[in-house]
Tab-separated table of C-alpha atoms and ligand atoms in Angstrom:
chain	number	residue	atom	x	y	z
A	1	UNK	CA	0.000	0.000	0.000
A	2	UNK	CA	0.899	3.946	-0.634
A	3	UNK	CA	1.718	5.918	2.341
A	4	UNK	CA	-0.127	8.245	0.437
A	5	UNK	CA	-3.892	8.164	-0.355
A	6	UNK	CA	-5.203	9.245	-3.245
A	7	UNK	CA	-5.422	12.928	-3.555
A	8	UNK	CA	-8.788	14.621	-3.233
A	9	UNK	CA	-9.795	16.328	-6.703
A	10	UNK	CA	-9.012	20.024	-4.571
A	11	UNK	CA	-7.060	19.488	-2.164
A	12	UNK	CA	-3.491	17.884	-1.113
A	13	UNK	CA	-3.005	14.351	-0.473
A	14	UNK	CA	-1.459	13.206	3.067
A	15	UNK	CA	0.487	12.854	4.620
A	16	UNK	CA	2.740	15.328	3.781
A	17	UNK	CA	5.977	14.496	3.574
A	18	UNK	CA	8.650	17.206	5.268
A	19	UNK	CA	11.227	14.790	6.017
A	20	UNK	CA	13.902	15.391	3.236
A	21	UNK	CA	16.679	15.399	5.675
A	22	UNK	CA	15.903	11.874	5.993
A	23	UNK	CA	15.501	10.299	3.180
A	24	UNK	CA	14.086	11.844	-0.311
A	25	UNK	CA	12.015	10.067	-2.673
A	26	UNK	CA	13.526	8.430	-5.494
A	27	UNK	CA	12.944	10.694	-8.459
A	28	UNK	CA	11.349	8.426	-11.042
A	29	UNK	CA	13.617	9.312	-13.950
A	30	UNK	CA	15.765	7.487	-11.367
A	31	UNK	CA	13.981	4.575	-11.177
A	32	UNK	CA	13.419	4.408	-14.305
A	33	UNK	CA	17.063	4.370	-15.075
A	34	UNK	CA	17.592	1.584	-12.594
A	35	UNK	CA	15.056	-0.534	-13.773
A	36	UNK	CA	16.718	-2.327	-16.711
A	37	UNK	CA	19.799	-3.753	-14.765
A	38	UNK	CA	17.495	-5.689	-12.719
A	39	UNK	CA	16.408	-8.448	-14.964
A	40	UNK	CA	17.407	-7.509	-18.957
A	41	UNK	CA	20.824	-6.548	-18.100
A	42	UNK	CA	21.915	-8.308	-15.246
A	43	UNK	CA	25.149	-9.322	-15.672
A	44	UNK	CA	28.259	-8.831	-13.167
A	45	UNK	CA	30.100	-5.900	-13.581
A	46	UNK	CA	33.726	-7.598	-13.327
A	47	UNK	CA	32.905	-10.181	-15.369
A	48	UNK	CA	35.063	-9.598	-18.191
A	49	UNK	CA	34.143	-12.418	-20.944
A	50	UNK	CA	30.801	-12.022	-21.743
A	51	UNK	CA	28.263	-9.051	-23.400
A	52	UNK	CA	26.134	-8.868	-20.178
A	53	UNK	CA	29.041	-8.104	-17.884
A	54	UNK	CA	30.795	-5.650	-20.310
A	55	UNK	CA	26.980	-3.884	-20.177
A	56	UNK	CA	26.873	-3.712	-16.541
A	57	UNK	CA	30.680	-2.302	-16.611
A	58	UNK	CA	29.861	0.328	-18.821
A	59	UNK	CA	26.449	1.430	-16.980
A	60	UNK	CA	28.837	1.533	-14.006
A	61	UNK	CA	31.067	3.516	-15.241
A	62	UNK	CA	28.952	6.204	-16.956
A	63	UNK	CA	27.403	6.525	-12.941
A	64	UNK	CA	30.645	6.561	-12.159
A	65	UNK	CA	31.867	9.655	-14.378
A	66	UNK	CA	28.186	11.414	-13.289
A	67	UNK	CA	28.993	11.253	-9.720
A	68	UNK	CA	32.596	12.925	-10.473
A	69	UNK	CA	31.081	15.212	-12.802
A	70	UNK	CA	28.857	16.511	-9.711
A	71	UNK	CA	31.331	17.262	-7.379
A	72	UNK	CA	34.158	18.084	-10.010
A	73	UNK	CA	36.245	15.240	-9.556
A	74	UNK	CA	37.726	12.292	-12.363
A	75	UNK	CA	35.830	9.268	-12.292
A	76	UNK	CA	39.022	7.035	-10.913
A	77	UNK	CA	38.472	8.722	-7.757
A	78	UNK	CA	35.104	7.797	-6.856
A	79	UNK	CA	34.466	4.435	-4.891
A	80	UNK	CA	30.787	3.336	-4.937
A	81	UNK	CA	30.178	1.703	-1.381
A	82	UNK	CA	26.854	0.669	0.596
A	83	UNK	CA	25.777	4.691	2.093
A	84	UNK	CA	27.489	7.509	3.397
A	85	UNK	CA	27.455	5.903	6.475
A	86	UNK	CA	29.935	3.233	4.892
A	87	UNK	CA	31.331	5.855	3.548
A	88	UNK	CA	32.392	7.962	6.863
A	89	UNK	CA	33.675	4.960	8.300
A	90	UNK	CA	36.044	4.059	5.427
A	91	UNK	CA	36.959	7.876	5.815
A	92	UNK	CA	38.199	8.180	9.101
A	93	UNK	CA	38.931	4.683	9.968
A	94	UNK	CA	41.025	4.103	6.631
A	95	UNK	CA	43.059	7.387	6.559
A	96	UNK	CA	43.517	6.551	10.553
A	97	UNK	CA	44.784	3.305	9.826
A	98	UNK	CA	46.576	4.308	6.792
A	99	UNK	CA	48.017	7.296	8.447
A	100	UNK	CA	48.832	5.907	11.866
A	101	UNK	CA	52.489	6.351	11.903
A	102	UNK	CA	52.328	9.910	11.072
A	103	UNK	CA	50.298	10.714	14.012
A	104	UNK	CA	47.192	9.391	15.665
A	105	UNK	CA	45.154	12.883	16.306
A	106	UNK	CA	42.053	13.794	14.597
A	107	UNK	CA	40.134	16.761	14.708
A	108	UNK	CA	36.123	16.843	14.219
A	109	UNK	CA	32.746	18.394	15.458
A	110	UNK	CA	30.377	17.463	17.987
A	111	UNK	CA	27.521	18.350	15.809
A	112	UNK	CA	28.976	15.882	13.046
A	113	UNK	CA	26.616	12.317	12.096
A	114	UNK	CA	26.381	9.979	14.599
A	115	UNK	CA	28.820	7.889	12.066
A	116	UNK	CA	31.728	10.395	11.725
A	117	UNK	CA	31.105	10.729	16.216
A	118	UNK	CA	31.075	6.697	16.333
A	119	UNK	CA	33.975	5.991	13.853
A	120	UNK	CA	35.825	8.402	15.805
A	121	UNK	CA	34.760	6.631	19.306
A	122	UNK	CA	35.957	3.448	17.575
A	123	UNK	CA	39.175	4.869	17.047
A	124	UNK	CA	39.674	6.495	20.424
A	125	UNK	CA	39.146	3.096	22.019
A	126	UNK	CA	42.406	1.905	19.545
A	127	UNK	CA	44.256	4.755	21.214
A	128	UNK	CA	43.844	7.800	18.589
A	129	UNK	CA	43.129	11.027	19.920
A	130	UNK	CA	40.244	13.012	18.861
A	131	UNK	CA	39.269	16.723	19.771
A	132	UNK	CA	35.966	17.459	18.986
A	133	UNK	CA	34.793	21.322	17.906
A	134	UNK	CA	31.996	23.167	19.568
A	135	UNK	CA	29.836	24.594	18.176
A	136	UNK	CA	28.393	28.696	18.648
A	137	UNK	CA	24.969	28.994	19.574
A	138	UNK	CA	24.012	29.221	15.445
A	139	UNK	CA	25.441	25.412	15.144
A	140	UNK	CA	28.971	27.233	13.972
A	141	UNK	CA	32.261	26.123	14.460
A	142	UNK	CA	35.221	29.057	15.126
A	143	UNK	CA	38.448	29.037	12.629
A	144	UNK	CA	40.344	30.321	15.613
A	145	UNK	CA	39.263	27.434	17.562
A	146	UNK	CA	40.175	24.516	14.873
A	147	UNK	CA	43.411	26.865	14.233
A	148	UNK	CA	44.670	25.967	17.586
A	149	UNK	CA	43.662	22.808	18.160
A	150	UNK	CA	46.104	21.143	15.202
A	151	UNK	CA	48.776	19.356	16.659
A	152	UNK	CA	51.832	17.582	14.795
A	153	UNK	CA	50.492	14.455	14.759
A	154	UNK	CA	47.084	15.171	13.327
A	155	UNK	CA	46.414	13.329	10.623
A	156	UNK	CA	42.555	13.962	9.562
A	157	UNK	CA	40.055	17.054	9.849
A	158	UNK	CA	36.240	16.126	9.305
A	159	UNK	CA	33.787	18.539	9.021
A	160	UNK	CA	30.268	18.012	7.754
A	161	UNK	CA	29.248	20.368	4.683
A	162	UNK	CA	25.837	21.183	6.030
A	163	UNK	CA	24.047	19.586	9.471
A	164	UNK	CA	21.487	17.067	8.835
A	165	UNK	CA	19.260	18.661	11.577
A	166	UNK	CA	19.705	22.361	11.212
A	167	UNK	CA	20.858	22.811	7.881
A	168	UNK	CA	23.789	24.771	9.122
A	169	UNK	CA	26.594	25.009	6.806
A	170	UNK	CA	30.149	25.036	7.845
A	171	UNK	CA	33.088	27.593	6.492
A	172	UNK	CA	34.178	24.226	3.989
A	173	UNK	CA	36.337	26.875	1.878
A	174	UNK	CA	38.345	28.038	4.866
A	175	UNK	CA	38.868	24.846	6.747
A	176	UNK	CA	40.069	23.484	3.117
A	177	UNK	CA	42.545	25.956	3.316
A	178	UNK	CA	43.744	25.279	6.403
A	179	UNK	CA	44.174	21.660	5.970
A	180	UNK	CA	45.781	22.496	3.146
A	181	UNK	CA	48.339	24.858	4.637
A	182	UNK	CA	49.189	22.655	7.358
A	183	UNK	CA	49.093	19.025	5.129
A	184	UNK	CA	46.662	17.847	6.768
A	185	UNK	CA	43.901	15.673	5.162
A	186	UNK	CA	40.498	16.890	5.202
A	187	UNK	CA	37.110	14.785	4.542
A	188	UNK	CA	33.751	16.344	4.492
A	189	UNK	CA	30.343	14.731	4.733
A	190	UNK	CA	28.254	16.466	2.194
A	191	UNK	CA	25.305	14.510	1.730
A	192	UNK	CA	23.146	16.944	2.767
A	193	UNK	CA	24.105	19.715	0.592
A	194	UNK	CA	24.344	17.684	-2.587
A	195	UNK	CA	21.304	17.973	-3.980
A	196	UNK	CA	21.164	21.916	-3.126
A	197	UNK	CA	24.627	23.590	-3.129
A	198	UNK	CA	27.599	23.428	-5.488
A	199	UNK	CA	30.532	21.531	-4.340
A	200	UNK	CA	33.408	21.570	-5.684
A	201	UNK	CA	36.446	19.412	-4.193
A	202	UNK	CA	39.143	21.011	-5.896
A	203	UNK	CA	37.982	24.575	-5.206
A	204	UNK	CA	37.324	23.614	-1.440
A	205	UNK	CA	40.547	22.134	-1.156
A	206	UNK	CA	38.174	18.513	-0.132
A	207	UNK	CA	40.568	15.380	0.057
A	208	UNK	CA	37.358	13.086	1.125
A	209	UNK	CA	33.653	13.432	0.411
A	210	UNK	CA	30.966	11.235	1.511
A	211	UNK	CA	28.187	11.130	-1.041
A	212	UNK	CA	25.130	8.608	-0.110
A	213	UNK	CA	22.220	8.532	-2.680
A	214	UNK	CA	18.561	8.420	-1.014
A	215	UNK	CA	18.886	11.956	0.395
A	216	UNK	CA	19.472	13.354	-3.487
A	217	UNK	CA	16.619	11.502	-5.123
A	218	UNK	CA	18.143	7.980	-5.495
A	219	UNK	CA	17.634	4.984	-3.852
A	220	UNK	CA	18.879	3.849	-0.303
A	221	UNK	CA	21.761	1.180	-0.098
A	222	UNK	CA	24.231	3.205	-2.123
A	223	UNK	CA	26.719	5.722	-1.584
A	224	UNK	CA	30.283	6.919	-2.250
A	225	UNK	CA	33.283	8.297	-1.237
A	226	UNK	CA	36.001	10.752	-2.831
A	227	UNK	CA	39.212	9.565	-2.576
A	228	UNK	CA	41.678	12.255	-4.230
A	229	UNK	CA	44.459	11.306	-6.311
A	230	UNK	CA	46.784	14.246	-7.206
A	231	UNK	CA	49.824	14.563	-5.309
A	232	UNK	CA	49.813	13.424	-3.018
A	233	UNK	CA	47.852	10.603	-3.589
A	234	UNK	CA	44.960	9.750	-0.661
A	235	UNK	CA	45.308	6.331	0.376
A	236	UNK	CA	42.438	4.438	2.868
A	237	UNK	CA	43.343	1.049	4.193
A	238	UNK	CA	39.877	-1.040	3.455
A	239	UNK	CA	37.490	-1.958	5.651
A	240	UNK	CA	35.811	-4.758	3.498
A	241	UNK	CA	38.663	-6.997	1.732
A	242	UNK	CA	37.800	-9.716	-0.593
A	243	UNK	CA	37.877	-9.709	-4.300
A	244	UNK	CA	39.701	-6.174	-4.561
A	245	UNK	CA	36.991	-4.456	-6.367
A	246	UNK	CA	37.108	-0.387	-6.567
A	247	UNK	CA	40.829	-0.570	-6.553
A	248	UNK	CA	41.126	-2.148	-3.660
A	249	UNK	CA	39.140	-0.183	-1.263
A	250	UNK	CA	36.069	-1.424	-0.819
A	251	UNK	CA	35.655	-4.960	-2.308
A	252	UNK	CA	31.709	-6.586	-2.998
A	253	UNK	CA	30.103	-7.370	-6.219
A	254	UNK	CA	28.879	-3.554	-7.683
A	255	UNK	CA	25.330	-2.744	-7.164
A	256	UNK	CA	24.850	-2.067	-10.846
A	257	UNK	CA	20.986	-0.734	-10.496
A	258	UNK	CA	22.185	0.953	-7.092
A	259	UNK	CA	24.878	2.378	-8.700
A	260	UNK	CA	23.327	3.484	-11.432
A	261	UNK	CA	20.032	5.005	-9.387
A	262	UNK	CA	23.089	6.745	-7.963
A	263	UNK	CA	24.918	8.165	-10.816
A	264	UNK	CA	21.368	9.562	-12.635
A	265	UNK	CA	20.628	10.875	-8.827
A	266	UNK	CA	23.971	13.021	-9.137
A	267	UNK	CA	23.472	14.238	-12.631
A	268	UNK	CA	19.850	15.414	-12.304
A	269	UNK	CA	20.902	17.299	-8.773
A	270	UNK	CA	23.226	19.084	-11.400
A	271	UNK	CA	20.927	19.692	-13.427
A	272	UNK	CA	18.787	20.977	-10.757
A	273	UNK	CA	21.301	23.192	-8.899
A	274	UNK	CA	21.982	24.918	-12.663
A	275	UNK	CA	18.318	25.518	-13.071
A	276	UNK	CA	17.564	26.977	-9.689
A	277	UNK	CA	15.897	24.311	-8.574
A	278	UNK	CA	16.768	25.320	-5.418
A	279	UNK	CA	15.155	28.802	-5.019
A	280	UNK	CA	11.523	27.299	-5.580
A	281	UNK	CA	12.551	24.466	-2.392
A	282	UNK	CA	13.959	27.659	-0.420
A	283	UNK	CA	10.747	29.446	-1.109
A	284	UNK	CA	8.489	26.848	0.182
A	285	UNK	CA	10.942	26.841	3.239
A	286	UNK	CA	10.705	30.395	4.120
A	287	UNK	CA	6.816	30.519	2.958
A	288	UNK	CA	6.053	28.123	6.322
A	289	UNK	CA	8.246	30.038	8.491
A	290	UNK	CA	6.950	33.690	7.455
A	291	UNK	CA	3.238	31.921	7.975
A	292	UNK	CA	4.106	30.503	11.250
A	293	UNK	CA	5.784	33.832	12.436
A	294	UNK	CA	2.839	35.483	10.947
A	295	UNK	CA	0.223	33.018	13.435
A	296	UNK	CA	2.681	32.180	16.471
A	297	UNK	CA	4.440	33.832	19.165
A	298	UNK	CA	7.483	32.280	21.100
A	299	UNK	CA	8.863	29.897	18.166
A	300	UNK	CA	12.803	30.262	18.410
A	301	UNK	CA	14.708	29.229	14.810
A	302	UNK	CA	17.380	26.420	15.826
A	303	UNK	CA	20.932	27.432	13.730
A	304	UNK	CA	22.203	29.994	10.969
A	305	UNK	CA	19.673	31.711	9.429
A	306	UNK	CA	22.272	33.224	6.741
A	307	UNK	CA	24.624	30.195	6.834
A	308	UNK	CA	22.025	26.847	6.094
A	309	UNK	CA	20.759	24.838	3.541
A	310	UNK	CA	17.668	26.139	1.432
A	311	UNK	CA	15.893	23.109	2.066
A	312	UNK	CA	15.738	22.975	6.189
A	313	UNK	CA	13.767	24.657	8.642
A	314	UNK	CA	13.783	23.814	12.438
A	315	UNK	CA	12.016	25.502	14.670
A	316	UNK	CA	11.317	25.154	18.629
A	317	UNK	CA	7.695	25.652	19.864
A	318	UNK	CA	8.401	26.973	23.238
A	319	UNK	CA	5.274	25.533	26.087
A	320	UNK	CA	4.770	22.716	23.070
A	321	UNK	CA	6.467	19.476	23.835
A	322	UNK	CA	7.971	17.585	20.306
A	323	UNK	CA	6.270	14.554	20.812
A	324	UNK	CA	2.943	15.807	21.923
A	325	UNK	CA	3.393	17.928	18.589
A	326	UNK	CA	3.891	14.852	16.247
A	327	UNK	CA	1.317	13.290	17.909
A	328	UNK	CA	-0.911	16.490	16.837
A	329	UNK	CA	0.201	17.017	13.241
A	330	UNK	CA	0.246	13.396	12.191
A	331	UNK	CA	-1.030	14.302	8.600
A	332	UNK	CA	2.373	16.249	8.198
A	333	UNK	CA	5.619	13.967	8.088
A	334	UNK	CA	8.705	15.582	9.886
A	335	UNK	CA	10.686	14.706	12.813
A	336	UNK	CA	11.233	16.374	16.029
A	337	UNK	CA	14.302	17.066	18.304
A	338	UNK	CA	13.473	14.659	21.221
A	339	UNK	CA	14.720	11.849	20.586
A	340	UNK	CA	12.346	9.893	22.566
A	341	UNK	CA	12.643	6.751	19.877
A	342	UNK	CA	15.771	5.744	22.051
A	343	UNK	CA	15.629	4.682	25.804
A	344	UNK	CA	17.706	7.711	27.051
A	345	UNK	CA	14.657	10.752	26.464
A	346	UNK	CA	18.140	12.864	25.469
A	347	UNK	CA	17.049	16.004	23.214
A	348	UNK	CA	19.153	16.211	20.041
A	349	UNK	CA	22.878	16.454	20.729
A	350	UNK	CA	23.143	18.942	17.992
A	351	UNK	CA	20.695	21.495	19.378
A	352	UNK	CA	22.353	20.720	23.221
A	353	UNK	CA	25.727	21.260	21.598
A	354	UNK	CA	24.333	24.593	20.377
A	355	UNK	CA	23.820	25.707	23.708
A	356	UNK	CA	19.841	25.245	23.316
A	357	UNK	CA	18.408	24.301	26.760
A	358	UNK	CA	17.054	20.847	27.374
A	359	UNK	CA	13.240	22.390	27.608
A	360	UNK	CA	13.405	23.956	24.430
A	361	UNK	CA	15.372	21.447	22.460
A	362	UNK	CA	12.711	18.979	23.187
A	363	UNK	CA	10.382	21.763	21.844
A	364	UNK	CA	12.121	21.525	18.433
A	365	UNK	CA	10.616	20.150	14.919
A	366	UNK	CA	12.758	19.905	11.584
A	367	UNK	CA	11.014	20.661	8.304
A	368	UNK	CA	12.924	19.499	5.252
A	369	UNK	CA	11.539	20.418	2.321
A	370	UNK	CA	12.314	18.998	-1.423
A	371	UNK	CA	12.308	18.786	-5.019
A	372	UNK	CA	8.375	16.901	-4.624
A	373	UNK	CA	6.545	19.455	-2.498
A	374	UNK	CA	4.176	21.945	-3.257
A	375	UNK	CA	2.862	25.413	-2.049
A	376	UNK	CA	-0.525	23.815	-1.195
A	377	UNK	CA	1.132	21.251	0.895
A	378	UNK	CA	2.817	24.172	2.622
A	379	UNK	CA	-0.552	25.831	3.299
A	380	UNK	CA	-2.109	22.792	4.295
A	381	UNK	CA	0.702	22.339	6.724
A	382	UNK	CA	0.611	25.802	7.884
A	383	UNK	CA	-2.929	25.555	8.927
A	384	UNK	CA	-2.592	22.285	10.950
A	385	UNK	CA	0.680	23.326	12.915
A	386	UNK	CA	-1.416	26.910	13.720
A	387	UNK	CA	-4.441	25.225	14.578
A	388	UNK	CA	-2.331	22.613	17.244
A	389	UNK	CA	0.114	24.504	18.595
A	390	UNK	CA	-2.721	26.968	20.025
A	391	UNK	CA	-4.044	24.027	20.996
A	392	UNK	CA	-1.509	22.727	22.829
A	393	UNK	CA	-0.466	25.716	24.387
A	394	UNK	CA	-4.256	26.373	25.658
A	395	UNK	CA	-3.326	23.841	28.004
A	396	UNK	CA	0.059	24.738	29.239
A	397	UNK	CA	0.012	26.366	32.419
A	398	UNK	CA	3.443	27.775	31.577
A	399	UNK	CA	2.533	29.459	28.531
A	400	UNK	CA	-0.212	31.182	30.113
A	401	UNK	CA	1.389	31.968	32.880
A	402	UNK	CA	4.604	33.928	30.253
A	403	UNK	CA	1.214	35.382	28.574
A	404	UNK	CA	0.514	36.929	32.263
A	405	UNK	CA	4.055	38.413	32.338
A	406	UNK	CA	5.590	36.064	35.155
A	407	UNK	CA	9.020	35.160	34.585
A	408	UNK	CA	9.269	31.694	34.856
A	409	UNK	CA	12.996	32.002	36.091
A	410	UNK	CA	11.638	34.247	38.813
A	411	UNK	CA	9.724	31.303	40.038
A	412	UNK	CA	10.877	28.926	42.983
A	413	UNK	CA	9.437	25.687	42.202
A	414	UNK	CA	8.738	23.759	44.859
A	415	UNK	CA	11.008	20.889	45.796
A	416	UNK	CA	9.761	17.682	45.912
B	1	PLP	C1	21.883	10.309	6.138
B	1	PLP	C2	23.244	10.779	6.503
B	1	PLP	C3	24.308	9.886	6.614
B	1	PLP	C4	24.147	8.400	6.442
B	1	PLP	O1	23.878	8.067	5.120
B	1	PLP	P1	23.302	6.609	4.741
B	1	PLP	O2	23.464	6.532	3.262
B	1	PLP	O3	21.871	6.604	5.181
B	1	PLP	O4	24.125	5.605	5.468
B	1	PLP	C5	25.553	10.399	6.904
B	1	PLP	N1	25.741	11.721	7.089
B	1	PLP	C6	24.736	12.603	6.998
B	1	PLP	C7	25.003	14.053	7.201
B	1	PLP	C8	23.456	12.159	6.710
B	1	PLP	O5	22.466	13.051	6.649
């Protein structure tokens, strides 16, 4: 069954789906790409003796030289592997353990993907040092702050492009620089920012880029990494060994569908960032927030306003607890800042790194907006959100009790 009924003949269909920092839809020129390498053309990649293998090479390859093409690489330096969360783990673990006699130090963020934070933890337990960034309250790391915190033996910077819940986009150029400078290699998550921004690694000084496809239109199950050749060449020490596919680095039979989802994925986000694809996704995006400014008091914005993608919005309803929320707006698909999924009830890490107060972080929703939606969707979604969160707040004792002009920090609770 669709997730989606069938739309009425006036209105929008729901749910809505706001979720594009989580996954994206496959765009169906993608699918349609992928479709004949499951059953017409199904042959092996590496097998070299046959016409059906030679097909599946080439198809490979072409994906291959679209995904370079993208990020303005050659196509020898892109290694196809399961996601990008394969692909941050063959980034810092394999430069780590390529790397480890020049020095066992590597610098990060705390705001970074839970797979760049747990590669890292992986490595610390094998006795590598790691200093991980703060953040400013917009979700911003300082240049003086990463300037100081290079040692001799660091070996690896990684920095996100742009934050998967705030959209918050990091000073790439500069820290490219830097690493540069100082010859130390740099790796960048970008799969947020693919589908949106520009990126290019030689410009940004990038030595490593994590690429995964399902949050740029493809399908899930397949990403890649940017190894750079140049001098001097980037080496990784593999993760996955066996029959030395992708030169080595990452061996498995090739994905060919996958893969090739993948490579039409990359070249029709080109395509899109050319057109300006992007301004009619960042003017749904600010259409929501004006309208919820325009209906609500006491929303705080979570990150950069200036410095984020065009495609994220997250916003704390102060008095409205996140889950309560999603439990209200059910018809509209996004995701909220309390993490109560896991057993801890911890708020987002990245809004607590940001300096955001427990209270209000669990207050928080992310909007992510893409290439699918529609202005009616954002009305639609306007509307409910309005009509809840006074809701909600009708029966908050502490938002009627701000409304009164108490300050709830004057206030000594009672101890239990
Ligand atoms: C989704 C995401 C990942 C993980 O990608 P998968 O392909 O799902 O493994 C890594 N980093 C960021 C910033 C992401 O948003």
């Amino acid at each position: 069954m669709s997730p989606k009924s069938p739309a009425p003949a006036d209105g929008v269909r729901l749910p809505i789906y706001f979720d594009n920092n989580a996954t994206t839809p496959c765009d169906p020129k993608v699918v349609e790409a992928m479709l004949p390498w499951l059953f017409q053309n199904f042959g092996n990649p590496a097998s070299r003796t046959h016409s059906f293998g030679w097909a599946a090479n080439e198809a490979v390859e072409l994906a291959r030289e679209q995904v370079a093409t993208l990020i303005g690489a050659s196509p020898k330096e892109i290694v196809f592997t399961s996601g990008a969360t394969e692909s941050d783990n063959l980034a810092i673990k394999g430069v780590a353990r390529h790397y480890a006699r020049k020095g066992k130090h590597i610098i990060t963020v705390a705001t970074e993907h839970k797979a760049i934070l747990d590669s890292c933890h992986a490595l610390e337990r094998d006795g590598w040092e790691v200093t991980y960034l703060g953040v400013n309250a917009e979700g911003l790391i300082s240049l003086d702050e990463l300037k100081a915190a290079f040692r001799d033996e660091t070996v690896l910077v990684s920095v996100m492009y742009a934050n998967n819940e705030i959209g918050v986009v990091q000073p790439i150029k500069a820290i490219g620089a830097m690493c540069k400078e100082r010859g130390v290699l740099f790796h960048c998550d970008a799969v947020q920012a693919l589908a949106y921004e520009k990126i290019d690694v030689r410009e940004l000084n990038i030595d490593l880029l994590s690429i995964s496809a399902h949050k740029m239109y493809g399908p899930k199950g397949i990403g890649a990494l940017f190894v750079r050749r140049g001098r001097p060449r980037v080496r990784v020490q593999s993760m996955i060994d066996g029959g030395g596919h992708e030169r080595g680095m990452r061996s498995g039979t090739l994905a060919t569908h996958q893969i090739v989802g993948l490579g039409k994925a990359a070249e029709l986000a080109r395509l899109s960032i050319e057109s300006g694809e992007v301004n009619k996704i960042r003017a749904l995006r600010d259409r929501l927030w004006v309208g919820l400014q325009e209906n609500l008091d006491e929303l705080i914005l979570n990150g950069s306003w200036e410095h984020r993608l065009a495609n994220n919005l997250n916003v704390s309803f102060a008095y409205v607890e996140g889950e309560a929320m999603m439990m209200g707006i059910k018809q509209i698909a996004c995701s909220s800042g309390s993490a109560c999924t896991s057993a801890s009830l911890e708020p987002s890490y990245v809004l607590r790194a940001m300096g955001v107060e427990v209270e209000l972080a669990h207050t928080s929703i992310r909007f992510g907006f893409g290439r699918f939606n529609t202005e009616a969707e954002v009305d639609e979604a306007l509307a409910l959100i309005v009509e809840k969160v006074r809701f909600l707040r009708e029966m908050s004792p502490l938002y009627e009790m701000v409304k009164e002009g108490i300050d709830l920090k004057s206030i000594q609770w009672e101890a239990h």
